[in-house]
XYZ file of C-alpha atoms in Angstrom:
120
model
C 0.000 0.000 0.000
C 1.539 3.288 -1.063
C 0.543 6.921 -0.901
C -0.061 8.726 -4.182
C 0.903 12.397 -4.288
C 1.284 15.020 -6.985
C 5.025 14.344 -6.763
C 4.470 10.747 -7.929
C 3.620 11.966 -11.427
C 5.344 13.872 -14.179
C 4.561 17.608 -14.122
C 1.070 18.636 -15.288
C -0.553 18.770 -17.738
C -1.133 15.033 -17.679
C -2.167 13.140 -20.791
C -5.132 10.770 -20.846
C -5.864 8.848 -24.061
C -9.482 7.661 -24.171
C -10.634 4.703 -26.234
C -14.360 5.222 -25.557
C -16.293 8.081 -23.923
C -20.004 8.406 -23.202
C -21.845 11.319 -21.588
C -25.533 11.089 -20.706
C -26.734 14.523 -19.583
C -29.907 15.333 -17.680
C -31.279 18.159 -15.615
C -31.022 17.769 -11.835
C -33.081 19.823 -9.385
C -30.957 22.348 -7.503
C -32.208 21.162 -4.058
C -31.168 17.574 -4.936
C -27.741 18.612 -6.237
C -26.729 21.047 -3.471
C -25.971 18.438 -0.759
C -23.517 16.675 -3.110
C -21.371 19.763 -3.796
C -18.448 20.348 -1.409
C -18.341 23.585 0.560
C -14.772 24.513 -0.355
C -14.954 27.292 -2.909
C -17.085 25.487 -5.494
C -20.412 27.042 -6.497
C -23.327 25.119 -8.007
C -24.603 26.787 -11.182
C -28.345 26.634 -11.690
C -31.046 28.203 -13.821
C -34.749 28.117 -12.936
C -34.155 25.606 -10.133
C -32.117 23.096 -12.139
C -28.513 22.276 -12.921
C -26.896 19.974 -15.482
C -25.764 16.531 -14.337
C -25.732 12.994 -15.634
C -23.461 9.997 -16.149
C -19.942 9.898 -17.602
C -18.289 6.644 -18.690
C -14.815 6.371 -20.190
C -12.210 3.745 -21.009
C -8.696 5.206 -20.863
C -6.102 3.405 -23.006
C -3.347 5.330 -21.246
C -3.015 7.757 -18.330
C -0.408 8.654 -15.694
C -1.695 5.635 -13.685
C -2.061 3.269 -16.659
C -5.199 2.090 -18.487
C -8.485 2.012 -16.582
C -12.262 2.376 -16.892
C -14.322 4.973 -15.037
C -18.014 5.671 -14.437
C -18.962 8.930 -12.702
C -22.227 10.390 -11.435
C -22.221 14.074 -12.384
C -24.298 15.895 -9.766
C -24.219 19.393 -11.176
C -22.531 22.104 -13.178
C -20.086 24.028 -10.981
C -17.593 26.881 -10.994
C -14.907 28.079 -8.646
C -16.041 31.008 -6.488
C -15.476 34.399 -8.076
C -15.053 32.793 -11.508
C -11.558 31.442 -10.824
C -10.763 28.076 -12.347
C -13.515 27.794 -14.939
C -16.698 25.757 -15.192
C -17.105 21.990 -15.049
C -19.252 19.121 -13.842
C -18.910 17.939 -10.220
C -18.665 14.164 -9.912
C -20.225 13.185 -6.581
C -19.547 9.478 -7.127
C -16.646 8.031 -9.133
C -16.124 4.333 -9.790
C -12.898 3.049 -11.370
C -11.483 -0.419 -11.976
C -7.930 0.463 -10.881
C -6.641 1.001 -7.342
C -3.988 3.428 -8.639
C -6.670 5.529 -10.387
C -8.809 5.569 -7.219
C -5.851 6.609 -5.043
C -4.887 9.381 -7.449
C -8.482 10.618 -7.582
C -8.742 10.752 -3.800
C -5.250 11.979 -2.885
C -4.522 14.492 -5.660
C -7.924 15.816 -6.692
C -9.996 15.086 -3.578
C -12.550 13.089 -5.554
C -14.745 10.367 -4.030
C -13.295 7.453 -6.042
C -14.062 3.791 -5.318
C -12.708 0.638 -6.958
C -15.295 -1.678 -8.526
C -15.287 -4.128 -11.450
C -16.372 -2.309 -14.631
C -17.229 -4.048 -17.899
C -18.544 -2.230 -20.956
């Protein structure tokens, strides 16, 4: 068992080569999405009581931690407070089929990654 840190990788930007990617978007009610967003400088973006969420599935042929598959639940569209850092989707649940990918997700990016078998 080893600790993954940003120093374990080559300098950013890191390269991920995807073999297959699938996004399935849907609107999520703002009250449902809010509890899933961390309270650390990330703002949920919403319009008329809804935000954009969905499911993301990808098979990476190569990455800094090797090949792996990932399925993520996207809980809402977010931005960094005061517009710093851009806009993206917050993944409240991330499932990967590689322990190294899960460790990197948790230790470097603070993402809720779990290891599970994935077949698609």
